[in-house]
Short mmCIF file of N, CA and C in Angstrom, two decimals:
data_model
loop_
_atom_site.label_atom_id
_atom_site.label_comp_id
_atom_site.label_asym_id
_atom_site.label_seq_id
_atom_site.Cartn_x
_atom_site.Cartn_y
_atom_site.Cartn_z
N UNK A 184 106.92 -157.08 25.42
CA UNK A 184 106.69 -155.70 25.05
C UNK A 184 107.72 -155.25 24.02
N UNK A 185 107.29 -154.38 23.13
CA UNK A 185 108.20 -153.83 22.15
C UNK A 185 109.08 -152.77 22.81
N UNK A 186 110.32 -152.70 22.37
CA UNK A 186 111.25 -151.73 22.91
C UNK A 186 111.19 -150.44 22.10
N UNK A 187 111.48 -149.32 22.77
CA UNK A 187 111.61 -147.99 22.16
C UNK A 187 110.32 -147.47 21.53
N UNK A 188 109.15 -147.89 22.03
CA UNK A 188 107.91 -147.32 21.52
C UNK A 188 107.21 -146.44 22.55
N UNK A 189 107.68 -146.52 23.80
CA UNK A 189 107.04 -145.75 24.86
C UNK A 189 107.76 -144.42 25.05
N UNK A 190 107.02 -143.34 25.34
CA UNK A 190 107.66 -142.05 25.57
C UNK A 190 108.45 -142.05 26.88
N UNK A 191 109.38 -141.12 26.99
CA UNK A 191 110.22 -140.99 28.17
C UNK A 191 109.41 -140.36 29.30
N UNK A 192 109.15 -141.13 30.36
CA UNK A 192 108.38 -140.67 31.51
C UNK A 192 109.37 -140.19 32.57
N UNK A 193 109.36 -138.88 32.85
CA UNK A 193 110.38 -138.29 33.71
C UNK A 193 109.80 -137.17 34.56
N UNK A 194 110.60 -136.68 35.51
CA UNK A 194 110.20 -135.54 36.31
C UNK A 194 110.30 -134.27 35.48
N UNK A 195 109.26 -133.43 35.55
CA UNK A 195 109.21 -132.17 34.80
C UNK A 195 108.65 -131.09 35.72
N UNK A 196 109.22 -129.88 35.63
CA UNK A 196 108.70 -128.74 36.37
C UNK A 196 107.75 -127.98 35.45
N UNK A 197 106.53 -127.76 35.92
CA UNK A 197 105.57 -126.93 35.19
C UNK A 197 105.59 -125.55 35.82
N UNK A 198 105.74 -124.52 34.99
CA UNK A 198 105.92 -123.15 35.45
C UNK A 198 104.76 -122.30 34.94
N UNK A 199 103.92 -121.83 35.87
CA UNK A 199 102.79 -120.97 35.53
C UNK A 199 103.31 -119.54 35.41
N UNK A 200 103.34 -119.02 34.19
CA UNK A 200 103.92 -117.70 33.95
C UNK A 200 103.05 -116.56 34.47
N UNK A 201 101.75 -116.79 34.64
CA UNK A 201 100.88 -115.70 35.10
C UNK A 201 100.95 -115.50 36.61
N UNK A 202 101.30 -116.54 37.37
CA UNK A 202 101.35 -116.39 38.83
C UNK A 202 102.70 -116.76 39.42
N UNK A 203 103.69 -117.03 38.57
CA UNK A 203 105.03 -117.39 39.03
C UNK A 203 105.02 -118.64 39.91
N UNK A 204 104.07 -119.54 39.69
CA UNK A 204 103.93 -120.77 40.48
C UNK A 204 104.59 -121.92 39.74
N UNK A 205 105.36 -122.73 40.47
CA UNK A 205 106.05 -123.88 39.88
C UNK A 205 105.71 -125.13 40.66
N UNK A 206 105.54 -126.25 39.95
CA UNK A 206 105.34 -127.52 40.63
C UNK A 206 106.03 -128.63 39.84
N UNK A 207 106.50 -129.61 40.58
CA UNK A 207 107.25 -130.73 40.02
C UNK A 207 106.34 -131.95 39.97
N UNK A 208 106.26 -132.57 38.80
CA UNK A 208 105.46 -133.77 38.62
C UNK A 208 106.09 -134.63 37.53
N UNK A 209 105.54 -135.77 37.29
CA UNK A 209 106.04 -136.64 36.22
C UNK A 209 105.22 -136.41 34.96
N UNK A 210 105.90 -136.45 33.81
CA UNK A 210 105.22 -136.21 32.54
C UNK A 210 106.05 -136.79 31.40
N UNK A 211 105.40 -136.92 30.25
CA UNK A 211 106.10 -137.37 29.03
C UNK A 211 106.32 -136.21 28.06
N UNK A 212 106.01 -135.00 28.48
CA UNK A 212 106.12 -133.84 27.59
C UNK A 212 107.58 -133.57 27.25
N UNK A 213 107.81 -133.19 26.00
CA UNK A 213 109.17 -132.90 25.53
C UNK A 213 109.42 -131.40 25.63
N UNK A 214 110.56 -131.02 26.18
CA UNK A 214 110.93 -129.62 26.29
C UNK A 214 112.45 -129.49 26.24
N UNK A 215 112.92 -128.33 25.79
CA UNK A 215 114.36 -128.09 25.66
C UNK A 215 114.91 -127.25 26.81
N UNK A 216 114.05 -126.57 27.55
CA UNK A 216 114.49 -125.70 28.63
C UNK A 216 114.63 -126.49 29.93
N UNK A 217 115.55 -126.05 30.79
CA UNK A 217 115.74 -126.68 32.09
C UNK A 217 115.76 -125.62 33.18
N UNK A 218 115.55 -126.06 34.42
CA UNK A 218 115.55 -125.17 35.57
C UNK A 218 116.10 -125.94 36.76
N UNK A 219 116.75 -125.22 37.68
CA UNK A 219 117.24 -125.85 38.91
C UNK A 219 116.12 -125.77 39.94
N UNK A 220 115.72 -126.92 40.45
CA UNK A 220 114.61 -127.01 41.40
C UNK A 220 115.13 -126.79 42.82
N UNK A 221 114.24 -126.76 43.79
CA UNK A 221 114.57 -126.48 45.18
C UNK A 221 115.53 -127.50 45.79
N UNK A 222 115.55 -128.72 45.26
CA UNK A 222 116.44 -129.75 45.78
C UNK A 222 117.84 -129.69 45.19
N UNK A 223 118.09 -128.71 44.30
CA UNK A 223 119.40 -128.53 43.70
C UNK A 223 119.61 -129.29 42.40
N UNK A 224 118.66 -130.12 42.01
CA UNK A 224 118.77 -130.88 40.76
C UNK A 224 118.20 -130.07 39.61
N UNK A 225 118.65 -130.38 38.41
CA UNK A 225 118.18 -129.70 37.21
C UNK A 225 117.12 -130.55 36.54
N UNK A 226 115.97 -129.93 36.23
CA UNK A 226 114.85 -130.63 35.62
C UNK A 226 114.40 -129.88 34.37
N UNK A 227 113.79 -130.58 33.41
CA UNK A 227 113.18 -129.89 32.28
C UNK A 227 112.00 -129.06 32.77
N UNK A 228 111.78 -127.90 32.15
CA UNK A 228 110.69 -127.02 32.56
C UNK A 228 109.76 -126.78 31.37
N UNK A 229 108.46 -126.75 31.65
CA UNK A 229 107.44 -126.47 30.63
C UNK A 229 106.61 -125.30 31.11
N UNK A 230 106.54 -124.23 30.32
CA UNK A 230 105.82 -123.02 30.71
C UNK A 230 104.36 -123.12 30.31
N UNK A 231 103.47 -122.79 31.26
CA UNK A 231 102.03 -122.79 31.01
C UNK A 231 101.47 -121.43 31.41
N UNK A 232 100.32 -121.07 30.87
CA UNK A 232 99.71 -119.78 31.17
C UNK A 232 98.71 -119.86 32.30
N UNK A 233 98.07 -121.01 32.49
CA UNK A 233 97.05 -121.16 33.52
C UNK A 233 97.26 -122.47 34.26
N UNK A 234 97.22 -122.41 35.58
CA UNK A 234 97.27 -123.62 36.41
C UNK A 234 96.21 -123.48 37.49
N UNK A 235 96.16 -124.43 38.40
CA UNK A 235 95.19 -124.36 39.48
C UNK A 235 95.48 -123.19 40.41
N UNK A 236 96.70 -122.67 40.38
CA UNK A 236 97.06 -121.54 41.22
C UNK A 236 96.59 -120.21 40.65
N UNK A 237 96.30 -120.15 39.35
CA UNK A 237 95.88 -118.89 38.74
C UNK A 237 94.51 -118.95 38.08
N UNK A 238 93.91 -120.12 37.99
CA UNK A 238 92.60 -120.25 37.34
C UNK A 238 91.50 -119.73 38.25
N UNK A 239 90.59 -118.88 37.74
CA UNK A 239 89.53 -118.30 38.58
C UNK A 239 88.64 -119.32 39.26
N UNK A 240 88.43 -120.48 38.65
CA UNK A 240 87.58 -121.49 39.26
C UNK A 240 88.16 -121.98 40.59
N UNK A 241 89.47 -122.17 40.62
CA UNK A 241 90.13 -122.69 41.81
C UNK A 241 90.49 -121.60 42.81
N UNK A 242 90.75 -120.39 42.34
CA UNK A 242 91.16 -119.32 43.24
C UNK A 242 89.99 -118.54 43.81
N UNK A 243 88.84 -118.57 43.13
CA UNK A 243 87.68 -117.80 43.58
C UNK A 243 87.73 -116.35 43.16
N UNK A 244 88.76 -115.97 42.45
CA UNK A 244 88.91 -114.59 41.98
C UNK A 244 88.41 -114.49 40.55
N UNK A 245 87.72 -113.41 40.26
CA UNK A 245 87.28 -113.18 38.89
C UNK A 245 88.30 -112.26 38.24
N UNK A 246 89.06 -112.83 37.33
CA UNK A 246 90.04 -112.04 36.59
C UNK A 246 90.05 -112.53 35.16
N UNK A 247 90.34 -111.62 34.27
CA UNK A 247 90.36 -111.95 32.84
C UNK A 247 91.81 -112.15 32.42
N UNK A 248 92.09 -113.33 31.88
CA UNK A 248 93.39 -113.63 31.33
C UNK A 248 93.31 -113.52 29.82
N UNK A 249 93.84 -112.45 29.29
CA UNK A 249 93.81 -112.24 27.85
C UNK A 249 95.23 -111.96 27.39
N UNK A 250 96.04 -112.99 27.34
CA UNK A 250 97.44 -112.81 26.99
C UNK A 250 97.65 -112.63 25.50
N UNK A 251 96.73 -113.09 24.71
CA UNK A 251 96.92 -113.01 23.26
C UNK A 251 96.16 -111.86 22.62
N UNK A 252 95.37 -111.09 23.39
CA UNK A 252 94.62 -109.98 22.84
C UNK A 252 93.46 -110.41 21.97
N UNK A 253 92.87 -111.55 22.28
CA UNK A 253 91.81 -112.10 21.45
C UNK A 253 90.54 -111.27 21.50
N UNK A 254 90.23 -110.70 22.68
CA UNK A 254 89.00 -109.91 22.80
C UNK A 254 89.11 -108.65 21.95
N UNK A 255 90.25 -107.96 22.04
CA UNK A 255 90.43 -106.75 21.24
C UNK A 255 90.41 -107.05 19.75
N UNK A 256 91.01 -108.16 19.37
CA UNK A 256 91.01 -108.55 17.96
C UNK A 256 89.59 -108.83 17.48
N UNK A 257 88.80 -109.51 18.31
CA UNK A 257 87.42 -109.79 17.97
C UNK A 257 86.61 -108.48 17.84
N UNK A 258 86.79 -107.57 18.78
CA UNK A 258 86.06 -106.30 18.75
C UNK A 258 86.42 -105.47 17.54
N UNK A 259 87.70 -105.45 17.17
CA UNK A 259 88.11 -104.70 15.98
C UNK A 259 87.52 -105.31 14.71
N UNK A 260 87.50 -106.62 14.65
CA UNK A 260 87.03 -107.31 13.46
C UNK A 260 85.53 -107.14 13.24
N UNK A 261 84.77 -107.23 14.34
CA UNK A 261 83.31 -107.23 14.21
C UNK A 261 82.64 -105.97 14.75
N UNK A 262 83.40 -104.91 14.92
CA UNK A 262 82.82 -103.66 15.39
C UNK A 262 81.93 -103.06 14.30
N UNK A 263 80.84 -102.43 14.74
CA UNK A 263 79.94 -101.81 13.78
C UNK A 263 80.60 -100.57 13.20
N UNK A 264 80.54 -100.46 11.90
CA UNK A 264 81.20 -99.33 11.22
C UNK A 264 80.21 -98.28 10.84
#
């Protein structure tokens, strides 16, 4: 096998910003931020907007996640004048 061609596979905390849910898993994603996990160790953290804890399909709740204001932008752009 060739050396130094594979990404760094490590423990990473994924942080769902919409529901304040965090989970620890392995990933190759690169991030500069770190967080102290429940076991007292420091891990890289990657912030996400939707996870299985906040997605309507998995939670059974109907809620609209519009963090970027895309619906309002669309309505302003294509509103009848």
